[in-house]
Amino acid sequence: MAMFNYFPNYVWNLTVSIALASGAEIGEIMDMCQPLLEKAKNGEDAGTRDFMVEWVRVADKLTEIATEEEAEGKLFSAGDKLKRAALYYILAERMQGQGDPERMVTYRKGLSNFLKGTEYSGESVRRFEIPYGDKVIPALYTPAQGVEGPAPAVVYLNGLDSCKELLYWSFLPHELAKRGIATLCVDQPGTGESLRLQDLPAHFDSEAWGTPVYEWLAAREEVDAARIGITGISLGGYYAPRVCANEPRFASGAVWGANHNWAEVQQKRLKREGENPVPHYWNHVMWVFGAKDMDEFLGKAKGFCLDGQMEKIKVPFLVTHGANDRQIALDYAHQSFDQLVNSPRRELKIFTDREGGVEHVGADNMTYGRNFIADWFAETLGGRLSAEG
């Protein structure tokens, strides 16, 4: 077990690991987590309301201090605190069961603090809304650095329980930007704002929204439409290949954690095989899929299998996976890779104890995953591998 194991259950430790990888301060983590240690012994679902109270307490304190600094014109300092407050709000919300009356209040605090915090910090990320039917798909765009003329770009997709802000804080967009590649972090249907504010549930045919996302990005004058790649994290390891298989204008692809047969994973989770990513798991997935009960959810999940899809991919494609992933079995990475029979350049990278990143999507150490994937796109989309180019 390579993650920071403060609590006696995987789900709570996963959240702490995400926080640490995303810019949290260890002192604030301990301040929030010490009062929760005894409550965590009652299982992954019990005590999540207490989890929210403690994490919101610290986030509110940071917001209060940032407001004081803002009034003094110290925007860099305020931005630093607002970003951490946003992170704590977002992770506190992620731990709650659907229907908690404080969930949306906390989520909205996270959104507003993220936007203000990144602005005050001088970061180049901007929020956009991509038209999708009569609704929109929100996304965060990070431009390429040091590029003259249209630059390559990568569409970056959520997993089951992540959001575009957490994608940004995986720091893959930062690594891509240094390599001369723009990034679009997407709250696709079933995730982030699309689920919470647009009421867009998840569905297996991700090309239905993947094509509009591609076309929006390709239309930007600073983006080279012929050099757009796609990647996804966790359940994005299903979505990204599915989009790439059915939208041939993508020039390259990668997954940060394979997810070849998520329908089968649900059957395993019914038997308590493997770890869950969030508390209140079955409540969560029914909400994500807009299902009224378990039968309806399981019916909608049946389509989440990449058999017959990977063979359609005719561009370079990378499959990565952690050797000790406790949520999604390593065998699924081999299944996805083996079926890339029409890719002109396919690669399988298993992160081992030698380097780290062995847990689910590198929850123990995200540096190796983001570096490897960023280098892959630099090689396949025409970016750079060093400051000298």
CSV table of N, CA and C in Angstrom, one decimal, residues 132 203-214 238-239 241-247 250 309 312:
chain,number,residue,atom,x,y,z
A,132,TYR,N,-24.0,22.3,-26.0
A,132,TYR,CA,-24.3,20.9,-26.1
A,132,TYR,C,-25.8,20.8,-26.0
A,203,HIS,N,-23.5,8.6,-19.9
A,203,HIS,CA,-23.9,7.6,-20.8
A,203,HIS,C,-22.7,7.0,-21.5
A,204,PHE,N,-22.9,5.8,-22.0
A,204,PHE,CA,-21.7,5.0,-22.5
A,204,PHE,C,-21.2,5.5,-23.8
A,205,ASP,N,-22.1,6.1,-24.7
A,205,ASP,CA,-21.6,6.5,-26.0
A,205,ASP,C,-21.0,8.0,-25.9
A,206,SER,N,-19.8,8.0,-25.4
A,206,SER,CA,-19.2,9.3,-25.1
A,206,SER,C,-18.8,10.1,-26.3
A,207,GLU,N,-18.9,9.5,-27.5
A,207,GLU,CA,-18.6,10.3,-28.7
A,207,GLU,C,-19.8,11.3,-29.0
A,208,ALA,N,-20.9,11.1,-28.3
A,208,ALA,CA,-22.1,12.0,-28.5
A,208,ALA,C,-21.7,13.4,-28.0
A,209,TRP,N,-20.9,13.5,-26.9
A,209,TRP,CA,-20.5,14.8,-26.5
A,209,TRP,C,-19.0,15.0,-26.8
A,210,GLY,N,-18.2,13.9,-27.2
A,210,GLY,CA,-16.8,14.1,-27.5
A,210,GLY,C,-16.6,14.8,-28.8
A,211,THR,N,-17.5,14.6,-29.8
A,211,THR,CA,-17.4,15.3,-31.0
A,211,THR,C,-17.6,16.8,-30.9
A,212,PRO,N,-18.7,17.3,-30.2
A,212,PRO,CA,-18.8,18.7,-30.0
A,212,PRO,C,-17.7,19.4,-29.2
A,213,VAL,N,-17.1,18.6,-28.3
A,213,VAL,CA,-15.9,19.1,-27.5
A,213,VAL,C,-14.8,19.3,-28.5
A,214,TYR,N,-14.5,18.3,-29.3
A,214,TYR,CA,-13.4,18.4,-30.3
A,214,TYR,C,-13.7,19.6,-31.2
A,238,TYR,N,-12.1,4.8,-19.9
A,238,TYR,CA,-13.2,4.2,-20.8
A,238,TYR,C,-13.6,5.3,-21.8
A,239,TYR,N,-13.9,6.5,-21.3
A,239,TYR,CA,-14.5,7.6,-22.1
A,239,TYR,C,-13.5,8.0,-23.2
A,241,PRO,N,-10.8,6.5,-24.8
A,241,PRO,CA,-10.7,5.6,-26.0
A,241,PRO,C,-12.0,5.5,-26.8
A,242,ARG,N,-13.1,5.5,-26.1
A,242,ARG,CA,-14.4,5.4,-26.9
A,242,ARG,C,-14.6,6.6,-27.8
A,243,VAL,N,-14.2,7.8,-27.3
A,243,VAL,CA,-14.3,9.0,-28.1
A,243,VAL,C,-13.3,8.9,-29.3
A,244,CYS,N,-12.1,8.5,-29.0
A,244,CYS,CA,-11.0,8.4,-30.0
A,244,CYS,C,-11.4,7.4,-31.1
A,245,ALA,N,-12.1,6.3,-30.7
A,245,ALA,CA,-12.4,5.3,-31.6
A,245,ALA,C,-13.5,5.7,-32.6
A,246,ASN,N,-14.3,6.7,-32.2
A,246,ASN,CA,-15.5,7.1,-33.0
A,246,ASN,C,-15.4,8.5,-33.5
A,247,GLU,N,-14.4,9.2,-33.1
A,247,GLU,CA,-14.1,10.6,-33.7
A,247,GLU,C,-12.7,10.6,-34.3
A,250,PHE,N,-9.3,13.1,-33.9
A,250,PHE,CA,-8.3,13.1,-32.9
A,250,PHE,C,-7.0,12.5,-33.4
A,309,GLN,N,-14.3,-1.6,-29.7
A,309,GLN,CA,-14.0,-0.1,-29.8
A,309,GLN,C,-12.5,0.1,-30.0
A,312,LYS,N,-11.0,0.2,-33.5
A,312,LYS,CA,-11.3,1.3,-34.4
A,312,LYS,C,-10.3,2.4,-34.3
